[in-house]
Amino acid sequence: MESKKNTLKEKPKKTSKFKKNLPLILFCIPGMIWFILLSYLPMFGALIAFKDYRVFSKNFFVNLFKSDWVGFRNFEFFFKSNDAWTIVRNTIAYNAVFIVLNIVVGMFVAIALNELINRKSAKAYQTSMFLPYFLSWVVISYAIFAFLSPDKGILNRILQSIGAEKINWYSNTKWWPLILILINTWKNLGYNTVIYLSALSGIDKTYYEAASMDGATKWQQIKYITIPMLKPVITVIFIMALANIFRADFGLFYQVPKNSGPLYPVTDVMDTYVFRTLTRTGDIGLSSAVSILQSAVGAVLIILANKLVKRVDRERSLF
């Protein structure tokens, strides 16, 4: 009898919780539908990576089921190719530098803007830094071409004015790692700064007041208050960025170097390789295999990074 009474008491509690959270559930439904339609249902297409996809009719599913199963042959094609090591090295190395610079530079620029006394100037600087984030890589590539053009580029004119020889930038691999890193940092600086500024606005000002009363300098306040308070945000950004370390910004590596063949040793990454393979062979199985490889490595890295963070500080882990 007592157990029946307990179950009757639990049911109203569950229904009351459901009613209480009903507005939030309804609010989440559009996002759930979006993820189901655009993220989960397309996962069925991952089978293409394990098949020799051929077109038999206008129906995609008919083509998929009629195509021969080839197992891991599409993956073997990538790893056996002569450019596999170069592509993997470029992708991981560039992304590692991007992660570090985007975190460090974005954080310190946000701290500098937050310390400005003139708030109107801070807003103007913030807006000017955020504008490049909205520019297309096509637009940026032509702006860069105005500087690096072999014939009429601004940099070559400067070199000639000081008596130096012109440089054919689009066939010289020496400077392109630095150029790509600088462009990526410049374009994403405004977006990363906004994230840190929003985190800085949540720090209690009494910490700084107490530190200033104790005689702490601005640098000491930043070192012992601001940066430690930003650690949860840095951790989340790092884990999320690590998941994409096997991917690359296609527009940056394809549009900015103008898809120049001589620059492939330093500009060819996973995404550009997949695109060129697809356009050259028309085999979507090969490109699908590389895409699945990227997703699998990203999933493993994000789980490992989250476990590592959880061991150090459980509260700062992502899940």
JSON list of C-alpha atoms in Angstrom, two decimals, residues 113 116 118-131:
[
{"chain": "A", "resi": 113, "resn": "LEU", "atom": "CA", "xyz": [39.58, 46.88, -25.16]},
{"chain": "A", "resi": 116, "resn": "LEU", "atom": "CA", "xyz": [39.99, 51.38, -22.32]},
{"chain": "A", "resi": 118, "resn": "ASN", "atom": "CA", "xyz": [36.85, 55.83, -23.48]},
{"chain": "A", "resi": 119, "resn": "ARG", "atom": "CA", "xyz": [34.02, 53.37, -24.21]},
{"chain": "A", "resi": 120, "resn": "LYS", "atom": "CA", "xyz": [33.15, 55.00, -27.55]},
{"chain": "A", "resi": 121, "resn": "SER", "atom": "CA", "xyz": [36.67, 54.35, -28.82]},
{"chain": "A", "resi": 122, "resn": "ALA", "atom": "CA", "xyz": [36.46, 50.76, -27.58]},
{"chain": "A", "resi": 123, "resn": "LYS", "atom": "CA", "xyz": [33.21, 50.22, -29.51]},
{"chain": "A", "resi": 124, "resn": "ALA", "atom": "CA", "xyz": [34.74, 51.74, -32.65]},
{"chain": "A", "resi": 125, "resn": "TYR", "atom": "CA", "xyz": [37.81, 49.49, -32.43]},
{"chain": "A", "resi": 126, "resn": "GLN", "atom": "CA", "xyz": [35.63, 46.46, -31.76]},
{"chain": "A", "resi": 127, "resn": "THR", "atom": "CA", "xyz": [33.42, 47.17, -34.78]},
{"chain": "A", "resi": 128, "resn": "SER", "atom": "CA", "xyz": [36.39, 47.74, -37.10]},
{"chain": "A", "resi": 129, "resn": "MET", "atom": "CA", "xyz": [37.95, 44.43, -36.01]},
{"chain": "A", "resi": 130, "resn": "PHE", "atom": "CA", "xyz": [34.66, 42.54, -36.42]},
{"chain": "A", "resi": 131, "resn": "LEU", "atom": "CA", "xyz": [34.05, 43.67, -40.02]}
]
